Amino acid sequence: MDRVRDLASKKAAVIFTKSSCCMCYSIKTLFYELGASPAIHELDHDPSGRDMEWALRGLGCDPSVPAVFIGGRFVGSAKDVISLHVDGSLKQMLIDAKAIWF
Amino acid sequence: MGGRTARTGVKDEKKAAKGMWSFDSQFQVTNTLADAVFNSAKASGQAVSPDCNHIGTLDKTPTSFAINRSATQVESRLPLEKVQQTNLVSISSGYTENWGESNMADASPKTDISTDADTDEKSQRSDRGKLNAVVASDSSDRSKGSLDQKTLRRLAQNREAARKSRLRKKAYVQQLESSRLKLTQLEQELQRARQQGIFISSAGDQSHAMGGNGAMAFDVEYARWLEEQNRLINELRTGVNSHAGDAELRIIVDSVLVHYDEIFRLKSNAAKADVFHLLSGMWKTPAERCFLWLGGFRSSELLKLLVSQLEPLTEQQLVGISNLQQSSQQAEDALSQGMEALQQSLSETLSTGSLGSSGSSGNVANYMGQMAMAMGKLGTLEGFIRQADNLRQQTLQQMHRILTTRQSARALLAIHDYFSRLRALSSLWLARPRE
């Protein structure tokens, strides 16, 4: 959990993924489309990946990846991100966290 | 009758035909007995060989077989015959076939009577009438070991009976095949009719629908949902046309939106049961299928259609709708790219690995590993459909938030009319006259 929090706070937009996860690919694409450059952490290539996955599940992220953090705060998984994007909240969050400027 | 396969395995050997001692074409059982014999022959590792001809001497029978013996009686002889059968085996190593049930074999070993070709020709020319005489032959022929007239006739009878039996079986199988084809055709017609919006329910459907969330069950649920949707939309249309108050309209609009939630819930369940059915769009009409995206409609396209019909819109509303259009477009693109990545990943998984000899355990393990990985990837399809439906649902909700009650009502009517026309187009298309 500490590692998760630690990494999440290091950048305005942080996404935890797995290299084999295609939904993660979709969410990453969305962020790039919005002009953000999120920090990507692949759990399957991290030594403490399993602990991190367990921690993310503990936060209520199901499936565990993709897990999105904006401004250090846990936003949610793919479903939450899409919902927030549709009602415009996602963009605003990114602007507030200075991940994007417009 | 497992033995039958053993018999047909050597069907090109006329010798096998000879071995079917069907005393009369009436007796079906002798095929069984022949099978039993074949099985025992195979079981004991003995090959079926042409040498069985010499067993064809029927001169000495331990028991007398009357032609009109019943099948059961013939079969009951089997244990007794088996004893004699083993005697035969012990007598001569040349015997490679145990014609147990007939057991009219000559005790003397390797009496070479005639070649197969000869006897076949004879059988074709021989009299095909009913043989009413007792099978038991004159013992005086025994020493000669040659085939007498009666024997020849009986052999011919047997062959004939076997041939007729085979023809009957062939006819039956052909009948089954054509029935099966017809059944498939009927099923396709039914499916087509369902797609045209005709709600067809049958006993079979009901039980299946209760049973689970399979493809057919979903089709039934969707048909029901459409009916209810039509009803709600009509109610909404009446409200709009009669210039009902906002409060009243709001109730109906809310119920329509709740009803949309229902189809997304049904689709979510169906995706768990049969994701490919949803992806295929076979539950929609052909024209709708044309525009299919991840198992449903494209929200961004829908909004493009609506904008012109919803005017006049306030500045704020225009911005809101425009943003919504852009957001849904972006989300659709992201999901589409994820799907492409999935497809690419899947093909890579299935195409890697050597195509060499599949003998070594290493290759087998590779293959299984590949399959396991591919299975995992297929499992993620459900997630994509779920997010696509989530996007559709969120877009509808957001649209409702931006618009006034009356505008929402008109938007929902417009959406429904659009899909209605697509469905009608499908019906017309399916019913079009063809040369």
Coordinates of C-alpha atoms in Angstrom, one line a residue:
Chain A
M1 CA 0.0 0.0 0.0
D2 CA 2.8 2.4 0.9
R3 CA 4.4 1.8 -2.4
V4 CA 1.1 2.4 -4.2
R5 CA 0.6 5.7 -2.4
D6 CA 4.2 6.6 -2.9
L7 CA 4.1 6.1 -6.6
A8 CA 0.7 7.7 -6.9
S9 CA 1.9 10.9 -5.4
K10 CA 4.9 11.3 -7.6
K11 CA 2.9 12.5 -10.6
A12 CA -0.3 14.3 -11.4
A13 CA -1.7 11.4 -13.3
V14 CA -0.7 7.8 -12.4
I15 CA -2.1 4.6 -13.8
F16 CA -1.3 1.1 -12.5
T17 CA -1.5 -1.5 -15.3
K18 CA -0.4 -4.9 -16.4
S19 CA 1.5 -5.3 -19.6
S20 CA -1.0 -7.9 -20.9
C21 CA -4.1 -5.9 -20.0
C22 CA -5.9 -4.5 -23.0
M23 CA -8.4 -2.4 -21.0
C24 CA -5.4 -0.7 -19.5
Y25 CA -4.3 0.1 -23.0
S26 CA -7.7 1.7 -23.6
I27 CA -7.5 3.9 -20.6
K28 CA -3.9 4.9 -21.4
T29 CA -5.0 5.8 -24.9
L30 CA -7.8 8.0 -23.4
F31 CA -5.4 9.9 -21.2
Y32 CA -3.0 10.4 -24.1
E33 CA -5.9 11.6 -26.2
L34 CA -6.7 14.2 -23.5
G35 CA -3.1 15.4 -23.6
A36 CA -2.1 14.0 -20.3
S37 CA 1.2 12.0 -19.8
P38 CA 0.4 9.7 -16.9
A39 CA 3.0 7.7 -15.2
I40 CA 2.5 4.1 -16.0
H41 CA 3.4 1.3 -13.5
E42 CA 3.1 -2.2 -14.7
L43 CA 2.4 -4.5 -11.8
D44 CA 3.6 -7.6 -13.6
H45 CA 7.0 -6.0 -14.0
D46 CA 7.3 -4.8 -10.5
P47 CA 8.9 -6.9 -7.8
S48 CA 6.3 -5.9 -5.3
G49 CA 3.6 -6.2 -7.9
R50 CA 1.5 -8.7 -6.1
D51 CA 1.3 -6.7 -2.9
M52 CA 0.4 -3.6 -4.9
E53 CA -2.3 -5.5 -6.6
W54 CA -3.7 -6.6 -3.3
A55 CA -3.6 -3.0 -2.0
L56 CA -5.5 -1.8 -5.1
R57 CA -8.1 -4.4 -4.6
G58 CA -8.4 -3.2 -1.0
L59 CA -9.2 0.3 -2.3
G60 CA -12.1 -1.3 -4.1
C61 CA -10.6 -1.5 -7.5
D62 CA -12.1 -4.4 -9.4
P63 CA -10.5 -5.5 -11.6
S64 CA -7.4 -4.4 -9.9
V65 CA -6.0 -2.9 -13.1
P66 CA -6.3 -0.3 -14.6
A67 CA -6.2 1.7 -11.4
V68 CA -6.1 5.5 -11.9
F69 CA -4.8 8.1 -9.5
I70 CA -5.1 11.9 -10.2
G71 CA -3.4 14.3 -7.9
G72 CA -2.5 11.5 -5.6
R73 CA -6.2 10.5 -5.1
F74 CA -7.7 7.2 -6.1
V75 CA -10.1 7.8 -9.0
G76 CA -11.2 4.3 -9.8
S77 CA -11.0 1.6 -12.5
A78 CA -12.0 1.7 -16.2
K79 CA -15.7 2.0 -15.4
D80 CA -15.2 5.0 -13.1
V81 CA -12.9 6.7 -15.6
I82 CA -15.3 6.4 -18.5
S83 CA -18.2 7.6 -16.4
L84 CA -16.2 10.6 -15.2
H85 CA -15.1 11.4 -18.7
V86 CA -18.6 11.4 -20.1
D87 CA -19.9 13.9 -17.6
G88 CA -16.8 16.1 -18.0
S89 CA -15.4 15.6 -14.5
L90 CA -12.3 13.7 -15.6
K91 CA -11.0 16.6 -17.7
Q92 CA -11.6 19.0 -14.8
M93 CA -9.8 16.7 -12.4
L94 CA -6.8 16.6 -14.7
I95 CA -6.8 20.4 -15.1
D96 CA -7.0 20.8 -11.3
A97 CA -4.1 18.4 -10.8
K98 CA -2.2 20.3 -13.5
A99 CA -1.9 17.2 -15.6
I100 CA -3.3 19.1 -18.5
W101 CA -4.0 22.8 -19.1
F102 CA -7.1 22.9 -21.2
Chain B
M1 CA -23.7 -52.2 -31.2
G2 CA -20.1 -51.5 -30.8
G3 CA -19.2 -54.5 -32.9
R4 CA -20.6 -53.0 -35.9
T5 CA -17.7 -50.7 -36.3
A6 CA -15.4 -53.6 -36.3
R7 CA -17.3 -55.1 -39.1
T8 CA -17.5 -52.1 -41.3
G9 CA -13.8 -51.6 -40.8
V10 CA -13.2 -54.5 -43.1
K11 CA -16.2 -53.8 -45.3
D12 CA -14.2 -53.9 -48.4
E13 CA -13.4 -57.4 -47.7
K14 CA -15.9 -59.7 -49.2
K15 CA -14.7 -62.3 -46.8
A16 CA -16.3 -60.5 -44.0
A17 CA -19.6 -60.6 -45.9
K18 CA -19.3 -64.3 -46.1
G19 CA -19.0 -64.5 -42.4
M20 CA -22.4 -63.2 -41.8
W21 CA -24.4 -66.3 -41.4
S22 CA -27.8 -64.7 -41.8
F23 CA -29.8 -67.7 -42.6
D24 CA -32.6 -65.8 -43.9
S25 CA -33.0 -62.2 -44.8
Q26 CA -35.5 -62.0 -42.0
F27 CA -32.9 -62.5 -39.4
Q28 CA -31.3 -59.3 -38.3
V29 CA -29.7 -60.9 -35.4
T30 CA -27.0 -62.6 -37.4
N31 CA -25.4 -59.3 -37.9
T32 CA -25.0 -59.0 -34.2
L33 CA -23.6 -62.5 -34.1
A34 CA -21.2 -61.7 -36.8
D35 CA -20.1 -58.6 -34.8
A36 CA -19.6 -60.7 -31.8
V37 CA -17.4 -63.0 -33.8
F38 CA -15.5 -60.2 -35.2
N39 CA -15.0 -58.8 -31.7
S40 CA -13.8 -62.0 -30.4
A41 CA -11.5 -62.4 -33.3
K42 CA -10.1 -58.9 -32.8
A43 CA -9.9 -59.4 -29.1
S44 CA -7.8 -62.5 -29.4
G45 CA -5.6 -60.6 -31.7
Q46 CA -6.4 -62.8 -34.6
A47 CA -6.6 -61.2 -38.0
V48 CA -9.5 -61.6 -40.3
S49 CA -8.1 -63.4 -43.3
P50 CA -9.4 -64.9 -46.4
D51 CA -8.7 -68.3 -45.0
C52 CA -12.0 -68.2 -43.3
N53 CA -13.4 -69.6 -46.5
H54 CA -12.5 -73.0 -45.6
I55 CA -14.6 -72.7 -42.5
G56 CA -17.5 -72.4 -44.9
T57 CA -18.1 -76.1 -45.0
L58 CA -21.4 -76.6 -43.4
D59 CA -21.5 -80.3 -43.6
K60 CA -21.2 -81.1 -40.0
T61 CA -23.1 -79.1 -37.5
P62 CA -23.2 -80.0 -33.8
T63 CA -26.7 -78.6 -33.7
S64 CA -29.3 -78.2 -36.4
F65 CA -30.4 -74.8 -37.3
A66 CA -33.8 -74.4 -38.7
I67 CA -34.3 -71.5 -40.9
N68 CA -37.3 -70.3 -39.0
R69 CA -35.6 -70.3 -35.7
S70 CA -36.2 -67.1 -33.9
A71 CA -33.4 -64.7 -33.2
T72 CA -33.3 -65.3 -29.6
Q73 CA -32.9 -69.0 -30.1
V74 CA -30.0 -68.5 -32.4
E75 CA -28.4 -66.3 -29.9
S76 CA -28.9 -68.7 -27.1
R77 CA -26.8 -71.2 -28.9
L78 CA -23.8 -69.0 -28.6
P79 CA -22.4 -70.3 -25.3
L80 CA -22.5 -73.9 -26.6
E81 CA -20.9 -72.8 -29.8
K82 CA -18.2 -71.0 -28.2
V83 CA -17.0 -74.2 -26.6
Q84 CA -16.8 -75.8 -30.0
Q85 CA -15.2 -72.7 -31.3
T86 CA -12.3 -73.0 -28.9
N87 CA -12.0 -76.6 -30.0
L88 CA -11.6 -75.4 -33.5
V89 CA -8.9 -73.0 -32.6
S90 CA -7.0 -75.7 -30.9
I91 CA -7.3 -78.0 -33.8
S92 CA -5.7 -75.8 -36.3
S93 CA -3.5 -72.8 -36.2
G94 CA -4.6 -72.0 -39.7
Y95 CA -7.9 -70.9 -38.5
T96 CA -7.8 -67.2 -38.1
E97 CA -11.5 -66.5 -37.7
N98 CA -13.8 -67.8 -35.1
W99 CA -17.2 -68.2 -36.6
G100 CA -18.5 -69.2 -33.3
E101 CA -22.2 -68.9 -33.7
S102 CA -22.4 -70.8 -36.9
N103 CA -20.0 -73.4 -35.8
M104 CA -20.4 -75.5 -38.8
A105 CA -16.8 -75.5 -39.6
D106 CA -15.1 -78.5 -40.8
A107 CA -13.0 -80.2 -38.2
S108 CA -10.3 -80.8 -40.6
P109 CA -7.8 -78.0 -40.9
K110 CA -7.1 -75.9 -43.9
T111 CA -9.5 -77.3 -46.3
D112 CA -9.0 -75.0 -49.2
I113 CA -12.3 -74.8 -50.9
S114 CA -12.3 -72.0 -53.3
T115 CA -11.2 -68.4 -53.7
D116 CA -13.4 -65.6 -52.8
A117 CA -13.7 -64.4 -56.3
D118 CA -15.2 -67.6 -57.4
T119 CA -17.7 -67.9 -54.7
D120 CA -18.7 -64.3 -55.2
E121 CA -19.5 -64.8 -58.8
K122 CA -21.4 -67.9 -57.9
S123 CA -23.5 -66.0 -55.4
Q124 CA -24.4 -63.4 -57.9
R125 CA -25.7 -66.0 -60.3
S126 CA -27.2 -68.2 -57.7
D127 CA -30.8 -68.5 -56.8
R128 CA -32.0 -65.9 -54.4
G129 CA -35.1 -67.6 -53.3
K130 CA -35.8 -68.5 -49.8
L131 CA -33.9 -71.3 -48.4
N132 CA -36.2 -73.4 -46.3
A133 CA -34.1 -76.4 -45.7
V134 CA -32.4 -77.1 -42.5
V135 CA -28.9 -75.8 -42.4
A136 CA -27.4 -79.0 -41.2
S137 CA -25.7 -80.7 -44.1
D138 CA -25.3 -84.2 -45.1
S139 CA -22.5 -85.7 -43.2
S140 CA -21.4 -87.6 -46.3
D141 CA -20.0 -84.4 -47.7
R142 CA -17.8 -84.0 -44.7
S143 CA -14.9 -85.9 -46.0
K144 CA -14.8 -84.1 -49.3
G145 CA -14.9 -80.7 -47.6
S146 CA -16.4 -79.1 -50.7
L147 CA -19.2 -76.7 -51.0
D148 CA -22.4 -78.3 -52.1
Q149 CA -25.4 -76.7 -53.7
K150 CA -27.2 -76.0 -50.5
T151 CA -24.2 -74.5 -49.0
L152 CA -23.7 -72.3 -52.0
R153 CA -27.2 -71.2 -51.9
R154 CA -27.1 -70.5 -48.3
L155 CA -24.0 -68.4 -48.7
A156 CA -25.7 -66.5 -51.4
Q157 CA -28.7 -66.0 -49.1
N158 CA -26.5 -64.6 -46.4
R159 CA -24.7 -62.3 -48.7
E160 CA -28.0 -61.1 -50.0
A161 CA -29.4 -60.5 -46.6
A162 CA -26.3 -58.6 -45.5
R163 CA -26.5 -56.5 -48.6
K164 CA -30.1 -55.7 -48.0
S165 CA -29.4 -54.8 -44.5
R166 CA -26.6 -52.5 -45.5
L167 CA -29.0 -50.8 -48.0
R168 CA -31.6 -50.3 -45.4
K169 CA -29.1 -48.8 -43.1
K170 CA -27.9 -46.5 -45.8
A171 CA -31.4 -45.4 -46.6
Y172 CA -32.1 -44.7 -42.9
V173 CA -29.0 -42.7 -42.5
Q174 CA -29.8 -40.6 -45.5
Q175 CA -33.2 -40.0 -44.1
L176 CA -31.7 -38.8 -40.9
E177 CA -29.3 -36.5 -42.7
S178 CA -32.0 -34.9 -44.7
S179 CA -34.1 -34.4 -41.6
R180 CA -31.2 -32.8 -39.9
L181 CA -30.7 -30.4 -42.8
K182 CA -34.3 -29.5 -42.7
L183 CA -34.2 -28.9 -39.0
T184 CA -31.2 -26.5 -39.5
Q185 CA -33.1 -24.7 -42.2
L186 CA -36.1 -24.3 -40.0
E187 CA -34.0 -23.0 -37.2
Q188 CA -32.5 -20.4 -39.4
E189 CA -35.9 -19.3 -40.6
L190 CA -37.0 -19.0 -37.1
Q191 CA -34.0 -16.9 -36.2
R192 CA -34.6 -14.6 -39.2
A193 CA -38.2 -14.2 -38.3
R194 CA -37.3 -13.3 -34.7
Q195 CA -34.9 -10.7 -35.9
Q196 CA -37.7 -9.1 -37.9
G197 CA -39.3 -8.3 -34.6
I198 CA -41.8 -11.2 -34.6
F199 CA -41.9 -12.5 -31.1
I200 CA -42.0 -16.3 -31.4
S201 CA -42.2 -18.3 -28.3
S202 CA -42.3 -22.1 -28.1
A203 CA -42.2 -24.6 -25.4
G204 CA -38.5 -25.2 -26.0
D205 CA -37.7 -21.5 -25.8
Q206 CA -39.5 -21.1 -22.5
S207 CA -37.6 -23.9 -20.8
H208 CA -34.4 -22.6 -22.2
A209 CA -35.0 -19.1 -21.2
M210 CA -35.7 -20.2 -17.6
G211 CA -32.6 -22.2 -17.7
G212 CA -30.0 -19.7 -18.2
N213 CA -28.7 -16.6 -19.9
G214 CA -27.7 -18.2 -23.1
A215 CA -28.0 -16.6 -26.5
M216 CA -31.6 -17.8 -27.1
A217 CA -32.6 -16.7 -23.6
F218 CA -31.2 -13.2 -24.3
D219 CA -33.0 -13.0 -27.6
V220 CA -36.2 -13.7 -25.9
E221 CA -35.5 -11.2 -23.2
Y222 CA -34.5 -8.6 -25.7
A223 CA -37.7 -9.2 -27.7
R224 CA -39.7 -8.6 -24.5
W225 CA -37.7 -5.5 -23.7
L226 CA -38.5 -4.1 -27.2
E227 CA -42.2 -4.7 -26.7
E228 CA -42.1 -2.8 -23.4
Q229 CA -40.0 -0.1 -25.0
N230 CA -42.6 0.4 -27.7
R231 CA -45.3 0.7 -25.1
L232 CA -43.4 3.3 -23.1
I233 CA -42.4 5.3 -26.2
N234 CA -46.0 5.4 -27.3
E235 CA -47.0 6.7 -23.9
L236 CA -44.2 9.3 -24.2
R237 CA -45.4 10.3 -27.7
T238 CA -48.9 10.7 -26.5
G239 CA -47.6 12.9 -23.6
V240 CA -45.6 15.1 -25.9
N241 CA -48.3 15.4 -28.6
S242 CA -50.9 16.3 -26.0
H243 CA -48.6 18.9 -24.5
A244 CA -48.6 17.3 -21.1
G245 CA -47.1 19.1 -18.2
D246 CA -43.5 18.9 -17.3
A247 CA -44.1 16.9 -14.2
E248 CA -46.0 14.2 -16.1
L249 CA -43.5 14.1 -18.9
R250 CA -40.7 13.8 -16.4
I251 CA -42.2 10.7 -15.0
I252 CA -42.5 9.0 -18.4
V253 CA -39.0 10.1 -19.4
D254 CA -37.6 8.7 -16.2
S255 CA -39.3 5.4 -16.8
V256 CA -37.9 5.2 -20.3
L257 CA -34.4 5.9 -19.0
V258 CA -34.9 3.3 -16.3
H259 CA -36.0 0.9 -19.0
Y260 CA -32.7 1.6 -20.8
D261 CA -30.9 0.6 -17.6
E262 CA -32.7 -2.6 -17.8
I263 CA -31.4 -3.6 -21.2
F264 CA -27.9 -2.8 -20.1
R265 CA -28.4 -5.0 -17.1
L266 CA -29.7 -7.8 -19.4
K267 CA -26.7 -7.4 -21.7
S268 CA -24.3 -7.5 -18.8
N269 CA -25.7 -10.9 -17.8
A270 CA -25.7 -12.1 -21.4
A271 CA -22.1 -11.0 -21.8
K272 CA -21.1 -13.4 -19.0
A273 CA -23.0 -16.3 -20.6
D274 CA -22.2 -15.7 -24.2
V275 CA -20.1 -12.7 -25.1
F276 CA -19.8 -13.7 -28.7
H277 CA -23.5 -13.7 -29.3
L278 CA -23.6 -10.1 -28.2
L279 CA -20.6 -9.1 -30.2
S280 CA -22.0 -10.8 -33.3
G281 CA -25.1 -8.6 -33.2
M282 CA -27.2 -11.6 -34.2
W283 CA -29.8 -10.4 -31.7
K284 CA -30.3 -7.3 -33.8
T285 CA -31.8 -6.9 -37.2
P286 CA -29.4 -6.8 -40.2
A287 CA -29.6 -3.1 -40.8
E288 CA -28.9 -2.4 -37.2
R289 CA -26.0 -4.8 -37.3
C290 CA -24.5 -2.7 -40.0
F291 CA -23.8 0.0 -37.5
L292 CA -22.8 -2.3 -34.7
W293 CA -20.0 -1.2 -32.4
L294 CA -18.8 -3.4 -29.6
G295 CA -22.2 -5.1 -29.3
G296 CA -24.4 -2.0 -29.6
F297 CA -24.9 1.5 -30.9
R298 CA -22.4 4.3 -31.1
S299 CA -23.4 7.1 -28.7
S300 CA -21.4 9.7 -30.6
E301 CA -23.3 8.9 -33.8
L302 CA -26.6 9.1 -32.0
L303 CA -25.8 12.5 -30.6
K304 CA -24.8 13.8 -34.1
L305 CA -28.3 12.8 -35.3
L306 CA -30.0 14.4 -32.4
V307 CA -28.4 17.8 -32.4
S308 CA -30.3 19.0 -35.5
Q309 CA -33.6 17.7 -34.1
L310 CA -33.3 19.2 -30.7
E311 CA -33.1 22.8 -31.7
P312 CA -33.5 25.3 -30.4
L313 CA -30.8 24.8 -27.8
T314 CA -29.3 27.3 -25.5
E315 CA -25.6 28.2 -25.8
Q316 CA -24.8 26.3 -22.7
Q317 CA -26.7 23.3 -24.0
L318 CA -25.0 23.4 -27.3
V319 CA -21.6 23.4 -25.6
G320 CA -22.7 20.6 -23.3
I321 CA -24.0 18.5 -26.2
S322 CA -20.9 19.2 -28.2
N323 CA -18.6 18.3 -25.3
L324 CA -20.6 15.1 -24.8
Q325 CA -20.3 14.2 -28.4
Q326 CA -16.5 14.7 -28.2
S327 CA -16.2 12.8 -24.9
S328 CA -18.1 9.8 -26.2
Q329 CA -16.1 9.8 -29.4
Q330 CA -12.9 9.8 -27.4
A331 CA -14.0 7.0 -25.2
E332 CA -15.2 5.0 -28.2
D333 CA -11.8 5.4 -29.8
A334 CA -10.0 4.4 -26.7
L335 CA -12.1 1.3 -26.4
S336 CA -11.7 0.5 -30.1
Q337 CA -8.0 0.7 -29.8
G338 CA -8.0 -1.5 -26.8
M339 CA -10.0 -4.1 -28.8
E340 CA -7.5 -3.9 -31.6
A341 CA -4.7 -4.4 -29.1
L342 CA -6.6 -7.4 -27.8
Q343 CA -7.0 -8.9 -31.3
Q344 CA -3.3 -8.4 -32.1
S345 CA -2.3 -9.9 -28.8
L346 CA -4.6 -12.9 -29.4
S347 CA -3.2 -13.5 -32.9
E348 CA 0.4 -13.2 -31.6
T349 CA -0.4 -15.7 -28.9
L350 CA -1.8 -18.2 -31.3
S351 CA 0.8 -17.8 -34.0
T352 CA 4.0 -18.2 -31.9
G353 CA 5.6 -21.5 -31.3
S354 CA 6.9 -24.1 -33.6
L355 CA 4.7 -26.0 -36.0
G356 CA 7.0 -28.9 -35.9
S357 CA 6.4 -32.4 -34.6
S358 CA 3.9 -32.4 -31.9
G359 CA 5.3 -35.4 -30.3
S360 CA 7.6 -33.9 -27.7
S361 CA 6.2 -33.0 -24.4
G362 CA 7.8 -29.6 -24.7
N363 CA 5.7 -28.7 -27.7
V364 CA 2.6 -30.0 -26.1
A365 CA 3.2 -27.9 -23.0
N366 CA 3.8 -24.9 -25.3
Y367 CA 0.5 -25.5 -27.1
M368 CA -1.4 -25.8 -23.8
G369 CA 0.3 -22.7 -22.5
Q370 CA -0.7 -20.8 -25.6
M371 CA -4.2 -22.0 -25.3
A372 CA -4.4 -21.0 -21.7
M373 CA -3.1 -17.5 -22.5
A374 CA -5.5 -17.2 -25.4
M375 CA -8.3 -18.2 -23.1
G376 CA -7.4 -15.5 -20.7
K377 CA -7.4 -12.9 -23.4
L378 CA -10.8 -14.0 -24.7
G379 CA -12.1 -13.6 -21.1
T380 CA -11.4 -9.9 -21.3
L381 CA -13.9 -9.4 -24.1
E382 CA -16.6 -9.3 -21.6
G383 CA -15.0 -6.3 -20.0
F384 CA -14.9 -4.4 -23.2
I385 CA -18.6 -5.0 -23.9
R386 CA -19.4 -4.0 -20.3
Q387 CA -17.5 -0.7 -20.7
A388 CA -19.1 -0.1 -24.1
D389 CA -22.5 -0.5 -22.6
N390 CA -21.4 1.7 -19.6
L391 CA -20.4 4.4 -22.1
R392 CA -23.8 4.2 -23.8
Q393 CA -25.6 4.3 -20.5
Q394 CA -23.6 7.3 -19.2
T395 CA -24.1 9.2 -22.5
L396 CA -27.9 8.8 -22.2
Q397 CA -27.8 10.0 -18.6
Q398 CA -25.6 13.0 -19.4
M399 CA -27.8 13.9 -22.3
H400 CA -30.8 13.9 -20.0
R401 CA -29.0 16.1 -17.6
I402 CA -28.1 18.7 -20.2
L403 CA -31.6 18.9 -21.8
T404 CA -34.9 20.0 -20.4
T405 CA -37.6 17.5 -19.8
R406 CA -39.4 18.2 -23.0
Q407 CA -36.1 18.1 -25.0
S408 CA -35.2 14.8 -23.4
A409 CA -38.6 13.5 -24.3
R410 CA -38.2 14.5 -27.9
A411 CA -34.6 13.1 -27.9
L412 CA -35.8 9.8 -26.7
L413 CA -38.6 9.7 -29.3
A414 CA -36.1 10.6 -32.0
I415 CA -33.7 7.8 -30.9
H416 CA -36.5 5.3 -30.8
D417 CA -37.8 6.3 -34.2
Y418 CA -34.4 6.0 -35.7
F419 CA -33.9 2.5 -34.6
S420 CA -37.5 1.6 -35.5
R421 CA -36.8 2.7 -39.0
L422 CA -33.6 0.6 -39.1
R423 CA -35.6 -2.4 -38.0
A424 CA -38.3 -1.7 -40.6
L425 CA -35.6 -1.4 -43.2
S426 CA -34.3 -4.8 -42.2
S427 CA -37.7 -6.3 -42.6
L428 CA -38.1 -4.8 -46.0
W429 CA -34.8 -6.0 -47.0
L430 CA -35.4 -9.5 -45.8
A431 CA -38.7 -9.6 -47.6
R432 CA -37.5 -8.1 -50.8
P433 CA -38.3 -10.1 -54.0
R434 CA -35.4 -12.0 -55.3
E435 CA -34.9 -13.5 -58.8

